[in-house]
Amino acid sequence: MNVLRVTPHYFPFVTGPANQARAIATLLAAQGHRETLVTTNHGCPPDTPAESDEQAVTVHRLRQGPGFMAYRAVRDLHSLTAAAHDADLIHAHLYRNRLTTHAATLARRLRKPYVLQPHGTLRMYREILVGPAGKLGQLPYRAFDTLRAAREVFAADAVVLATTQERDEAIAFGVDPERAHVIPVGVKPEIATAIDQHTPRPAADAVRFLMVGNLNRDRNPELAIQAAARAARETSADFTLDIVGPAVRRSLWQRGGDYLAHLRQRASQLGIADRVRIVGPLTGDDLLNAYLNADVFINPTRYENFGQATLEAAACGLALLCTPTGVARDFVAPGRTGFFINPTEPGALADRIAWCTQHPNRVTQLKHAARMAVQSRYHWPTIVEQYRELYRSLGVA
């Protein structure tokens, strides 16, 4: 099987979709399939090679030029065209970008099976661009869809969605339900290795809460801070909360500014700077250690397409307090692996924080159940087999 995979971002630039594309490509290549991946140099160091073989995947990084939002000019598209001629199937990641536009055109012209994996980009803008300014910001997305959705989305032989929520959104967008396939995202293999090598920390009185993600107002870290302040003020709960991640604008239409400084100021104003740490971005072993040394994961986001951090936290054995969005909607079993929280009720989250400090044995049970559930449902080799079955159903051996 010869797969042409197209994604506007790729390693060493780290994003959720880039990580997923890399995992799928490398695991299929390890099984003997030919994987050609065309991407751009977006976010890559200047010395990143334009062409390379990485874990048996042939990678072409094209030069990215100026553009608007995620749609940017890409040079040297002839290499993508050449790869398409040799491919048995074209699989494009993300929507509303130049590479996917070209890949969809090539698939139609060459009569190749075409798979689109939008990673939440079909309707997510409607969730994060709200209010008067947000409605204005929605116009470019709607205009693009009017011009291109029929050729890039509806023409796909299969559309891969990561959660039941994303499938519902794709169908609402107009995707044929028969072509909508839910294939989840797996947990990085290095997480399992790190867990096996990790020495559990000594039992402590203070329960450690953790939030991880790209931080912005949509991800709602202020709710966690408000709830922590209320729990500290109204109960004798002994706990700490680490908020980890960079400040990232999810759209050009969102307000900028030093959001991490704003969060630190908010914690100080509420008198809990000694309990709440705004850590900033962590990667690699530092991030893994943050997971492994925590007890409970909080994700108060108003909207999530998937929520890789939630899955990673569960894999590391953390109980979950999450809003019912993204993978949490499919994964969290209230009372078994964690609890759902409301993104607009800091009082309810404060009560749940206090409950966790008062019921350490129940938290231990939640942690164990969360880890077991991840191991049974979000294992990459099992997930890659689902991609192979999908490709076979499209006539690719």
mmCIF file of C-alpha atoms in Angstrom:
data_model
loop_
_atom_site.group_PDB
_atom_site.id
_atom_site.type_symbol
_atom_site.label_atom_id
_atom_site.label_comp_id
_atom_site.label_asym_id
_atom_site.label_seq_id
_atom_site.Cartn_x
_atom_site.Cartn_y
_atom_site.Cartn_z
ATOM 1 C CA MET A 1 0.000 0.000 0.000
ATOM 2 C CA ASN A 2 1.365 3.390 -1.039
ATOM 3 C CA VAL A 3 -0.166 6.252 0.949
ATOM 4 C CA LEU A 4 0.393 9.927 0.258
ATOM 5 C CA ARG A 5 -0.178 11.794 3.518
ATOM 6 C CA VAL A 6 -0.582 15.568 3.462
ATOM 7 C CA THR A 7 -0.460 17.834 6.506
ATOM 8 C CA PRO A 8 0.446 21.545 6.783
ATOM 9 C CA HIS A 9 2.345 20.984 10.067
ATOM 10 C CA TYR A 10 4.702 18.201 11.055
ATOM 11 C CA PHE A 11 7.482 17.267 13.437
ATOM 12 C CA PRO A 12 9.582 18.938 14.778
ATOM 13 C CA PHE A 13 6.763 21.491 14.969
ATOM 14 C CA VAL A 14 4.431 19.998 17.574
ATOM 15 C CA THR A 15 0.648 20.076 17.291
ATOM 16 C CA GLY A 16 -2.018 17.483 18.004
ATOM 17 C CA PRO A 17 -2.785 16.846 14.311
ATOM 18 C CA ALA A 18 0.936 16.710 13.462
ATOM 19 C CA ASN A 19 1.534 14.159 16.218
ATOM 20 C CA GLN A 20 -1.367 12.046 14.970
ATOM 21 C CA ALA A 21 -0.199 12.135 11.359
ATOM 22 C CA ARG A 22 3.284 11.141 12.486
ATOM 23 C CA ALA A 23 2.052 8.227 14.576
ATOM 24 C CA ILE A 24 -0.153 6.846 11.804
ATOM 25 C CA ALA A 25 2.555 7.235 9.170
ATOM 26 C CA THR A 26 5.377 5.676 11.184
ATOM 27 C CA LEU A 27 3.321 2.716 12.389
ATOM 28 C CA LEU A 28 2.049 1.929 8.894
ATOM 29 C CA ALA A 29 5.585 2.263 7.519
ATOM 30 C CA ALA A 30 6.817 -0.141 10.204
ATOM 31 C CA GLN A 31 4.319 -2.671 8.847
ATOM 32 C CA GLY A 32 5.917 -2.434 5.406
ATOM 33 C CA HIS A 33 3.587 0.054 3.748
ATOM 34 C CA ARG A 34 5.035 2.943 1.788
ATOM 35 C CA GLU A 35 4.345 6.318 3.422
ATOM 36 C CA THR A 36 5.144 9.578 1.633
ATOM 37 C CA LEU A 37 4.354 12.638 3.696
ATOM 38 C CA VAL A 38 4.196 16.145 2.246
ATOM 39 C CA THR A 39 4.143 19.035 4.690
ATOM 40 C CA THR A 40 5.546 22.567 5.039
ATOM 41 C CA ASN A 41 8.401 24.111 6.988
ATOM 42 C CA HIS A 42 5.943 25.888 9.279
ATOM 43 C CA GLY A 43 7.452 26.227 12.766
ATOM 44 C CA CYS A 44 10.575 24.235 11.880
ATOM 45 C CA PRO A 45 14.135 25.374 12.669
ATOM 46 C CA PRO A 46 16.014 26.853 9.678
ATOM 47 C CA ASP A 47 18.274 23.803 9.397
ATOM 48 C CA THR A 48 15.378 21.334 9.044
ATOM 49 C CA PRO A 49 15.981 19.441 5.784
ATOM 50 C CA ALA A 50 13.557 19.876 2.899
ATOM 51 C CA GLU A 51 13.613 16.117 2.266
ATOM 52 C CA SER A 52 14.362 13.326 4.709
ATOM 53 C CA ASP A 53 13.617 9.720 5.621
ATOM 54 C CA GLU A 54 12.255 9.581 9.160
ATOM 55 C CA GLN A 55 11.354 6.199 10.648
ATOM 56 C CA ALA A 56 10.816 4.781 7.128
ATOM 57 C CA VAL A 57 8.561 7.728 6.190
ATOM 58 C CA THR A 58 9.683 9.849 3.222
ATOM 59 C CA VAL A 59 9.089 13.462 4.247
ATOM 60 C CA HIS A 60 8.974 16.457 1.879
ATOM 61 C CA ARG A 61 8.869 19.868 3.576
ATOM 62 C CA LEU A 62 7.730 22.604 1.207
ATOM 63 C CA ARG A 63 8.398 26.280 1.769
ATOM 64 C CA GLN A 64 5.455 28.137 3.198
ATOM 65 C CA GLY A 65 4.774 31.722 2.194
ATOM 66 C CA PRO A 66 2.403 34.457 3.388
ATOM 67 C CA GLY A 67 -1.323 33.990 3.698
ATOM 68 C CA PHE A 68 -4.439 34.603 5.753
ATOM 69 C CA MET A 69 -5.335 32.569 8.848
ATOM 70 C CA ALA A 70 -4.247 28.947 8.229
ATOM 71 C CA TYR A 71 -4.434 29.297 4.446
ATOM 72 C CA ARG A 72 -0.913 30.169 3.300
ATOM 73 C CA ALA A 73 0.902 30.033 0.020
ATOM 74 C CA VAL A 74 3.073 26.944 -0.505
ATOM 75 C CA ARG A 75 5.952 26.779 -2.965
ATOM 76 C CA ASP A 76 7.168 23.796 -4.991
ATOM 77 C CA LEU A 77 3.829 22.015 -5.132
ATOM 78 C CA HIS A 78 5.159 19.952 -8.038
ATOM 79 C CA SER A 79 6.620 17.478 -5.512
ATOM 80 C CA LEU A 80 3.127 16.903 -4.114
ATOM 81 C CA THR A 81 1.805 16.401 -7.628
ATOM 82 C CA ALA A 82 4.536 13.875 -8.436
ATOM 83 C CA ALA A 83 3.876 11.912 -5.237
ATOM 84 C CA ALA A 84 0.151 11.807 -6.000
ATOM 85 C CA HIS A 85 0.735 10.004 -9.288
ATOM 86 C CA ASP A 86 2.461 7.126 -7.488
ATOM 87 C CA ALA A 87 0.037 6.918 -4.565
ATOM 88 C CA ASP A 88 -2.686 4.333 -4.070
ATOM 89 C CA LEU A 89 -4.545 6.681 -1.721
ATOM 90 C CA ILE A 90 -4.339 10.338 -0.652
ATOM 91 C CA HIS A 91 -4.975 11.160 3.010
ATOM 92 C CA ALA A 92 -5.164 14.876 3.882
ATOM 93 C CA HIS A 93 -4.999 16.193 7.439
ATOM 94 C CA LEU A 94 -6.767 19.440 8.403
ATOM 95 C CA TYR A 95 -9.037 21.616 6.275
ATOM 96 C CA ARG A 96 -8.774 25.169 4.936
ATOM 97 C CA ASN A 97 -5.112 25.011 3.995
ATOM 98 C CA ARG A 98 -3.290 25.054 0.657
ATOM 99 C CA LEU A 99 -1.995 21.485 0.826
ATOM 100 C CA THR A 100 -5.418 19.963 1.399
ATOM 101 C CA THR A 101 -6.881 22.053 -1.418
ATOM 102 C CA HIS A 102 -4.230 20.779 -3.816
ATOM 103 C CA ALA A 103 -4.494 17.195 -2.555
ATOM 104 C CA ALA A 104 -8.269 17.142 -3.052
ATOM 105 C CA THR A 105 -7.848 18.500 -6.579
ATOM 106 C CA LEU A 106 -5.230 15.866 -7.414
ATOM 107 C CA ALA A 107 -7.352 13.052 -6.008
ATOM 108 C CA ARG A 108 -10.277 14.055 -8.187
ATOM 109 C CA ARG A 109 -8.116 14.545 -11.284
ATOM 110 C CA LEU A 110 -6.222 11.269 -10.872
ATOM 111 C CA ARG A 111 -9.235 9.319 -9.561
ATOM 112 C CA LYS A 112 -7.467 8.283 -6.387
ATOM 113 C CA PRO A 113 -9.276 7.401 -3.136
ATOM 114 C CA TYR A 114 -9.293 10.529 -0.972
ATOM 115 C CA VAL A 115 -9.528 10.605 2.837
ATOM 116 C CA LEU A 116 -9.957 13.830 4.789
ATOM 117 C CA GLN A 117 -9.169 14.074 8.497
ATOM 118 C CA PRO A 118 -10.254 17.588 9.562
ATOM 119 C CA HIS A 119 -9.117 17.424 13.225
ATOM 120 C CA GLY A 120 -12.028 19.587 14.328
ATOM 121 C CA THR A 121 -11.573 22.304 11.712
ATOM 122 C CA LEU A 122 -15.008 21.894 10.112
ATOM 123 C CA ARG A 123 -17.082 23.731 12.720
ATOM 124 C CA MET A 124 -14.740 24.568 15.608
ATOM 125 C CA TYR A 125 -14.642 28.243 14.624
ATOM 126 C CA ARG A 126 -18.321 28.497 15.537
ATOM 127 C CA GLU A 127 -17.473 27.518 19.095
ATOM 128 C CA ILE A 128 -14.441 29.742 19.643
ATOM 129 C CA LEU A 129 -15.481 32.813 17.636
ATOM 130 C CA VAL A 130 -18.450 34.178 19.547
ATOM 131 C CA GLY A 131 -19.809 37.631 20.273
ATOM 132 C CA PRO A 132 -19.955 40.524 17.790
ATOM 133 C CA ALA A 133 -16.249 40.412 16.899
ATOM 134 C CA GLY A 134 -16.396 36.641 16.677
ATOM 135 C CA LYS A 135 -19.311 36.691 14.271
ATOM 136 C CA LEU A 136 -17.268 38.965 12.031
ATOM 137 C CA GLY A 137 -14.347 36.567 12.312
ATOM 138 C CA GLN A 138 -16.558 33.686 11.152
ATOM 139 C CA LEU A 139 -17.131 35.275 7.745
ATOM 140 C CA PRO A 140 -13.853 34.122 6.095
ATOM 141 C CA TYR A 141 -14.506 30.549 7.223
ATOM 142 C CA ARG A 142 -18.055 30.579 5.875
ATOM 143 C CA ALA A 143 -16.895 32.120 2.604
ATOM 144 C CA PHE A 144 -14.226 29.450 2.162
ATOM 145 C CA ASP A 145 -16.759 26.708 2.835
ATOM 146 C CA THR A 146 -19.106 28.125 0.239
ATOM 147 C CA LEU A 147 -16.345 28.008 -2.360
ATOM 148 C CA ARG A 148 -14.491 24.818 -1.424
ATOM 149 C CA ALA A 149 -16.435 22.458 0.884
ATOM 150 C CA ALA A 150 -18.064 20.565 -1.976
ATOM 151 C CA ARG A 151 -14.664 19.682 -3.465
ATOM 152 C CA GLU A 152 -12.605 19.219 -0.315
ATOM 153 C CA VAL A 153 -15.041 17.801 2.261
ATOM 154 C CA PHE A 154 -18.124 16.382 0.592
ATOM 155 C CA ALA A 155 -16.065 14.809 -2.206
ATOM 156 C CA ALA A 156 -13.973 12.785 0.241
ATOM 157 C CA ASP A 157 -14.452 9.026 0.054
ATOM 158 C CA ALA A 158 -14.078 8.937 3.834
ATOM 159 C CA VAL A 159 -13.900 11.563 6.562
ATOM 160 C CA VAL A 160 -12.060 10.497 9.732
ATOM 161 C CA LEU A 161 -13.283 11.960 13.031
ATOM 162 C CA ALA A 162 -11.677 11.410 16.432
ATOM 163 C CA THR A 163 -14.765 11.484 18.681
ATOM 164 C CA THR A 164 -18.515 11.034 18.514
ATOM 165 C CA GLN A 165 -18.811 14.776 19.113
ATOM 166 C CA GLU A 166 -16.688 15.517 16.049
ATOM 167 C CA ARG A 167 -18.751 13.041 14.003
ATOM 168 C CA ASP A 168 -21.941 14.845 15.018
ATOM 169 C CA GLU A 169 -20.354 18.156 14.008
ATOM 170 C CA ALA A 170 -19.232 16.744 10.654
ATOM 171 C CA ILE A 171 -22.735 15.497 9.884
ATOM 172 C CA ALA A 172 -24.162 18.892 10.868
ATOM 173 C CA PHE A 173 -21.633 20.434 8.484
ATOM 174 C CA GLY A 174 -23.034 18.271 5.693
ATOM 175 C CA VAL A 175 -20.835 15.170 5.611
ATOM 176 C CA ASP A 176 -22.638 12.006 4.503
ATOM 177 C CA PRO A 177 -23.039 9.833 7.650
ATOM 178 C CA GLU A 178 -22.019 6.789 5.591
ATOM 179 C CA ARG A 179 -18.641 8.402 4.947
ATOM 180 C CA ALA A 180 -18.050 9.581 8.536
ATOM 181 C CA HIS A 181 -15.740 7.200 10.429
ATOM 182 C CA VAL A 182 -14.764 7.585 14.088
ATOM 183 C CA ILE A 183 -11.163 6.530 14.733
ATOM 184 C CA PRO A 184 -9.748 7.794 18.039
ATOM 185 C CA VAL A 185 -6.300 9.141 18.792
ATOM 186 C CA GLY A 186 -3.843 6.932 20.630
ATOM 187 C CA VAL A 187 -1.572 7.640 23.559
ATOM 188 C CA LYS A 188 2.092 8.173 22.832
ATOM 189 C CA PRO A 189 4.049 4.933 23.379
ATOM 190 C CA GLU A 190 6.671 6.786 25.402
ATOM 191 C CA ILE A 191 4.054 7.533 28.051
ATOM 192 C CA ALA A 192 3.577 3.831 28.793
ATOM 193 C CA THR A 193 7.351 3.398 29.028
ATOM 194 C CA ALA A 194 7.657 6.349 31.402
ATOM 195 C CA ILE A 195 4.876 4.989 33.622
ATOM 196 C CA ASP A 196 6.603 1.606 33.905
ATOM 197 C CA GLN A 197 9.860 3.295 34.926
ATOM 198 C CA HIS A 198 8.268 5.812 37.297
ATOM 199 C CA THR A 199 8.703 5.511 41.040
ATOM 200 C CA PRO A 200 5.489 6.670 42.721
ATOM 201 C CA ARG A 201 5.930 9.687 44.922
ATOM 202 C CA PRO A 202 5.495 9.221 48.678
ATOM 203 C CA ALA A 203 1.991 9.711 49.979
ATOM 204 C CA ALA A 204 1.342 13.344 50.813
ATOM 205 C CA ASP A 205 -1.442 15.174 52.589
ATOM 206 C CA ALA A 206 -1.919 17.672 49.775
ATOM 207 C CA VAL A 207 -3.790 16.465 46.702
ATOM 208 C CA ARG A 208 -2.125 17.629 43.491
ATOM 209 C CA PHE A 209 -4.400 18.940 40.760
ATOM 210 C CA LEU A 210 -3.109 19.582 37.246
ATOM 211 C CA MET A 211 -4.334 21.382 34.137
ATOM 212 C CA VAL A 212 -2.410 21.031 30.855
ATOM 213 C CA GLY A 213 -3.083 22.610 27.477
ATOM 214 C CA ASN A 214 -2.628 25.575 25.186
ATOM 215 C CA LEU A 215 -3.951 28.292 27.439
ATOM 216 C CA ASN A 216 -6.498 30.864 26.357
ATOM 217 C CA ARG A 217 -9.891 32.088 27.471
ATOM 218 C CA ASP A 218 -11.712 29.308 25.618
ATOM 219 C CA ARG A 219 -9.771 26.694 27.553
ATOM 220 C CA ASN A 220 -11.074 28.453 30.672
ATOM 221 C CA PRO A 221 -8.196 28.162 33.173
ATOM 222 C CA GLU A 222 -9.732 31.048 35.115
ATOM 223 C CA LEU A 223 -12.564 28.744 36.186
ATOM 224 C CA ALA A 224 -10.009 26.395 37.748
ATOM 225 C CA ILE A 225 -8.366 29.320 39.558
ATOM 226 C CA GLN A 226 -11.704 30.643 40.831
ATOM 227 C CA ALA A 227 -12.743 27.187 41.993
ATOM 228 C CA ALA A 228 -9.417 26.642 43.744
ATOM 229 C CA ALA A 229 -9.804 29.969 45.552
ATOM 230 C CA ARG A 230 -13.318 29.082 46.647
ATOM 231 C CA ALA A 231 -12.309 25.614 47.847
ATOM 232 C CA ALA A 232 -9.413 27.080 49.825
ATOM 233 C CA ARG A 233 -11.630 29.769 51.343
ATOM 234 C CA GLU A 234 -14.676 27.676 52.254
ATOM 235 C CA THR A 235 -13.129 24.332 53.255
ATOM 236 C CA SER A 236 -10.079 22.897 54.943
ATOM 237 C CA ALA A 237 -9.066 21.192 51.695
ATOM 238 C CA ASP A 238 -5.312 20.742 51.356
ATOM 239 C CA PHE A 239 -4.274 20.834 47.703
ATOM 240 C CA THR A 240 -2.142 22.464 45.038
ATOM 241 C CA LEU A 241 -2.948 23.248 41.402
ATOM 242 C CA ASP A 242 -0.409 23.471 38.576
ATOM 243 C CA ILE A 243 -1.546 25.041 35.295
ATOM 244 C CA VAL A 244 0.826 23.999 32.509
ATOM 245 C CA GLY A 245 1.036 25.210 28.933
ATOM 246 C CA PRO A 246 1.816 28.157 26.689
ATOM 247 C CA ALA A 247 -0.533 31.038 25.979
ATOM 248 C CA VAL A 248 -1.884 30.368 22.483
ATOM 249 C CA ARG A 249 -4.502 32.273 20.523
ATOM 250 C CA ARG A 250 -6.851 29.822 18.802
ATOM 251 C CA SER A 251 -7.728 32.426 16.186
ATOM 252 C CA LEU A 252 -6.375 35.735 14.891
ATOM 253 C CA TRP A 253 -9.696 37.235 15.973
ATOM 254 C CA GLN A 254 -9.061 36.549 19.653
ATOM 255 C CA ARG A 255 -7.468 39.024 22.010
ATOM 256 C CA GLY A 256 -3.738 38.737 22.550
ATOM 257 C CA GLY A 257 -1.646 40.037 25.432
ATOM 258 C CA ASP A 258 0.379 38.208 28.077
ATOM 259 C CA TYR A 259 -2.242 35.727 29.171
ATOM 260 C CA LEU A 260 0.054 33.830 31.535
ATOM 261 C CA ALA A 261 0.783 37.065 33.396
ATOM 262 C CA HIS A 262 -2.956 37.695 33.577
ATOM 263 C CA LEU A 263 -3.507 34.272 35.150
ATOM 264 C CA ARG A 264 -0.750 34.820 37.703
ATOM 265 C CA GLN A 265 -2.264 38.172 38.591
ATOM 266 C CA ARG A 266 -5.685 36.574 38.976
ATOM 267 C CA ALA A 267 -4.333 33.927 41.348
ATOM 268 C CA SER A 268 -2.619 36.630 43.375
ATOM 269 C CA GLN A 269 -5.783 38.750 43.523
ATOM 270 C CA LEU A 270 -7.717 35.767 44.884
ATOM 271 C CA GLY A 271 -5.064 35.102 47.510
ATOM 272 C CA ILE A 272 -4.023 31.646 46.318
ATOM 273 C CA ALA A 273 -0.686 32.314 44.640
ATOM 274 C CA ASP A 274 0.814 29.881 47.170
ATOM 275 C CA ARG A 275 -1.464 27.074 45.973
ATOM 276 C CA VAL A 276 -1.805 27.774 42.249
ATOM 277 C CA ARG A 277 1.262 27.796 40.023
ATOM 278 C CA ILE A 278 1.097 29.069 36.456
ATOM 279 C CA VAL A 279 3.965 26.946 35.200
ATOM 280 C CA GLY A 280 4.058 27.828 31.510
ATOM 281 C CA PRO A 281 4.966 25.352 28.748
ATOM 282 C CA LEU A 282 6.563 21.983 29.519
ATOM 283 C CA THR A 283 7.665 19.305 27.064
ATOM 284 C CA GLY A 284 9.202 15.843 27.063
ATOM 285 C CA ASP A 285 10.205 14.397 30.418
ATOM 286 C CA ASP A 286 9.242 17.570 32.262
ATOM 287 C CA LEU A 287 5.657 17.291 31.043
ATOM 288 C CA LEU A 288 5.526 13.564 31.789
ATOM 289 C CA ASN A 289 6.756 14.197 35.310
ATOM 290 C CA ALA A 290 4.047 16.805 35.791
ATOM 291 C CA TYR A 291 1.439 14.176 34.910
ATOM 292 C CA LEU A 292 3.051 11.405 36.938
ATOM 293 C CA ASN A 293 3.332 13.505 40.084
ATOM 294 C CA ALA A 294 -0.281 14.690 40.043
ATOM 295 C CA ASP A 295 -3.466 13.052 41.322
ATOM 296 C CA VAL A 296 -6.364 14.741 39.538
ATOM 297 C CA PHE A 297 -6.563 16.321 36.089
ATOM 298 C CA ILE A 298 -8.821 19.328 35.537
ATOM 299 C CA ASN A 299 -9.975 20.333 32.055
ATOM 300 C CA PRO A 300 -12.526 23.169 32.302
ATOM 301 C CA THR A 301 -12.471 24.028 28.580
ATOM 302 C CA ARG A 302 -15.621 25.421 27.010
ATOM 303 C CA TYR A 303 -14.915 23.503 23.816
ATOM 304 C CA GLU A 304 -12.475 20.798 22.753
ATOM 305 C CA ASN A 305 -12.212 18.928 19.498
ATOM 306 C CA PHE A 306 -10.332 16.031 21.077
ATOM 307 C CA GLY A 307 -8.281 16.865 24.149
ATOM 308 C CA GLN A 308 -5.018 14.950 23.945
ATOM 309 C CA ALA A 309 -3.966 16.186 27.380
ATOM 310 C CA THR A 310 -7.034 14.563 28.944
ATOM 311 C CA LEU A 311 -6.102 11.225 27.404
ATOM 312 C CA GLU A 312 -2.449 11.561 28.443
ATOM 313 C CA ALA A 313 -3.485 12.406 31.993
ATOM 314 C CA ALA A 314 -5.685 9.316 32.189
ATOM 315 C CA ALA A 315 -2.877 7.178 30.759
ATOM 316 C CA CYS A 316 -0.638 8.451 33.543
ATOM 317 C CA GLY A 317 -3.213 7.397 36.117
ATOM 318 C CA LEU A 318 -4.963 10.662 36.995
ATOM 319 C CA ALA A 319 -8.598 10.978 37.978
ATOM 320 C CA LEU A 320 -10.477 13.324 35.642
ATOM 321 C CA LEU A 321 -12.585 16.442 36.228
ATOM 322 C CA CYS A 322 -13.569 17.516 32.709
ATOM 323 C CA THR A 323 -16.267 19.333 30.835
ATOM 324 C CA PRO A 324 -18.258 16.958 28.567
ATOM 325 C CA THR A 325 -16.557 17.927 25.340
ATOM 326 C CA GLY A 326 -14.084 16.205 23.028
ATOM 327 C CA VAL A 327 -12.691 12.845 24.096
ATOM 328 C CA ALA A 328 -13.983 13.382 27.640
ATOM 329 C CA ARG A 329 -17.518 12.917 26.331
ATOM 330 C CA ASP A 330 -16.569 9.423 25.110
ATOM 331 C CA PHE A 331 -14.170 8.514 27.875
ATOM 332 C CA VAL A 332 -15.193 9.892 31.269
ATOM 333 C CA ALA A 333 -17.515 7.537 33.145
ATOM 334 C CA PRO A 334 -18.899 9.593 36.059
ATOM 335 C CA GLY A 335 -18.000 7.976 39.335
ATOM 336 C CA ARG A 336 -15.683 5.458 37.656
ATOM 337 C CA THR A 337 -12.871 7.390 35.909
ATOM 338 C CA GLY A 338 -13.786 10.888 37.080
ATOM 339 C CA PHE A 339 -16.602 13.415 36.935
ATOM 340 C CA PHE A 340 -18.000 15.954 34.515
ATOM 341 C CA ILE A 341 -17.848 19.633 35.440
ATOM 342 C CA ASN A 342 -19.700 22.684 34.170
ATOM 343 C CA PRO A 343 -17.546 25.373 32.483
ATOM 344 C CA THR A 344 -19.639 28.144 34.051
ATOM 345 C CA GLU A 345 -19.892 26.926 37.667
ATOM 346 C CA PRO A 346 -16.772 27.519 39.776
ATOM 347 C CA GLY A 347 -18.748 26.625 42.901
ATOM 348 C CA ALA A 348 -19.489 23.118 41.656
ATOM 349 C CA LEU A 349 -15.844 22.580 40.703
ATOM 350 C CA ALA A 350 -14.774 23.901 44.122
ATOM 351 C CA ASP A 351 -17.024 21.298 45.745
ATOM 352 C CA ARG A 352 -15.488 18.573 43.604
ATOM 353 C CA ILE A 353 -11.958 19.740 44.488
ATOM 354 C CA ALA A 354 -12.886 19.534 48.157
ATOM 355 C CA TRP A 355 -14.420 16.076 47.626
ATOM 356 C CA CYS A 356 -11.182 14.804 46.113
ATOM 357 C CA THR A 357 -9.216 15.945 49.158
ATOM 358 C CA GLN A 358 -11.699 14.267 51.507
ATOM 359 C CA HIS A 359 -11.904 10.901 49.720
ATOM 360 C CA PRO A 360 -8.338 9.790 48.895
ATOM 361 C CA ASN A 361 -9.301 6.117 48.565
ATOM 362 C CA ARG A 362 -12.003 6.920 46.008
ATOM 363 C CA VAL A 363 -9.554 9.089 44.082
ATOM 364 C CA THR A 364 -7.118 6.179 43.978
ATOM 365 C CA GLN A 365 -9.867 3.988 42.498
ATOM 366 C CA LEU A 366 -10.692 6.616 39.882
ATOM 367 C CA LYS A 367 -7.025 6.898 38.932
ATOM 368 C CA HIS A 368 -6.636 3.156 38.426
ATOM 369 C CA ALA A 369 -9.847 2.882 36.388
ATOM 370 C CA ALA A 370 -8.837 5.784 34.142
ATOM 371 C CA ARG A 371 -5.491 4.207 33.333
ATOM 372 C CA MET A 372 -7.050 0.800 32.607
ATOM 373 C CA ALA A 373 -9.646 2.355 30.307
ATOM 374 C CA VAL A 374 -6.976 4.111 28.241
ATOM 375 C CA GLN A 375 -4.949 0.946 27.847
ATOM 376 C CA SER A 376 -7.952 -0.966 26.508
ATOM 377 C CA ARG A 377 -9.336 1.662 24.107
ATOM 378 C CA TYR A 378 -6.579 4.052 22.990
ATOM 379 C CA HIS A 379 -3.695 1.768 22.027
ATOM 380 C CA TRP A 380 -1.968 2.920 18.814
ATOM 381 C CA PRO A 381 -1.425 -0.516 17.206
ATOM 382 C CA THR A 382 -5.153 -1.218 17.532
ATOM 383 C CA ILE A 383 -6.014 2.202 16.149
ATOM 384 C CA VAL A 384 -3.680 1.843 13.147
ATOM 385 C CA GLU A 385 -5.416 -1.395 12.264
ATOM 386 C CA GLN A 386 -8.637 0.635 12.001
ATOM 387 C CA TYR A 387 -6.934 2.856 9.413
ATOM 388 C CA ARG A 388 -5.826 -0.215 7.464
ATOM 389 C CA GLU A 389 -9.389 -1.519 7.449
ATOM 390 C CA LEU A 390 -10.667 1.852 6.267
ATOM 391 C CA TYR A 391 -8.141 1.959 3.424
ATOM 392 C CA ARG A 392 -9.069 -1.607 2.432
ATOM 393 C CA SER A 393 -12.731 -0.608 2.295
ATOM 394 C CA LEU A 394 -11.752 2.041 -0.275
ATOM 395 C CA GLY A 395 -10.144 -0.572 -2.501
ATOM 396 C CA VAL A 396 -6.530 -0.156 -1.347
ATOM 397 C CA ALA A 397 -4.819 -3.441 -0.544
#
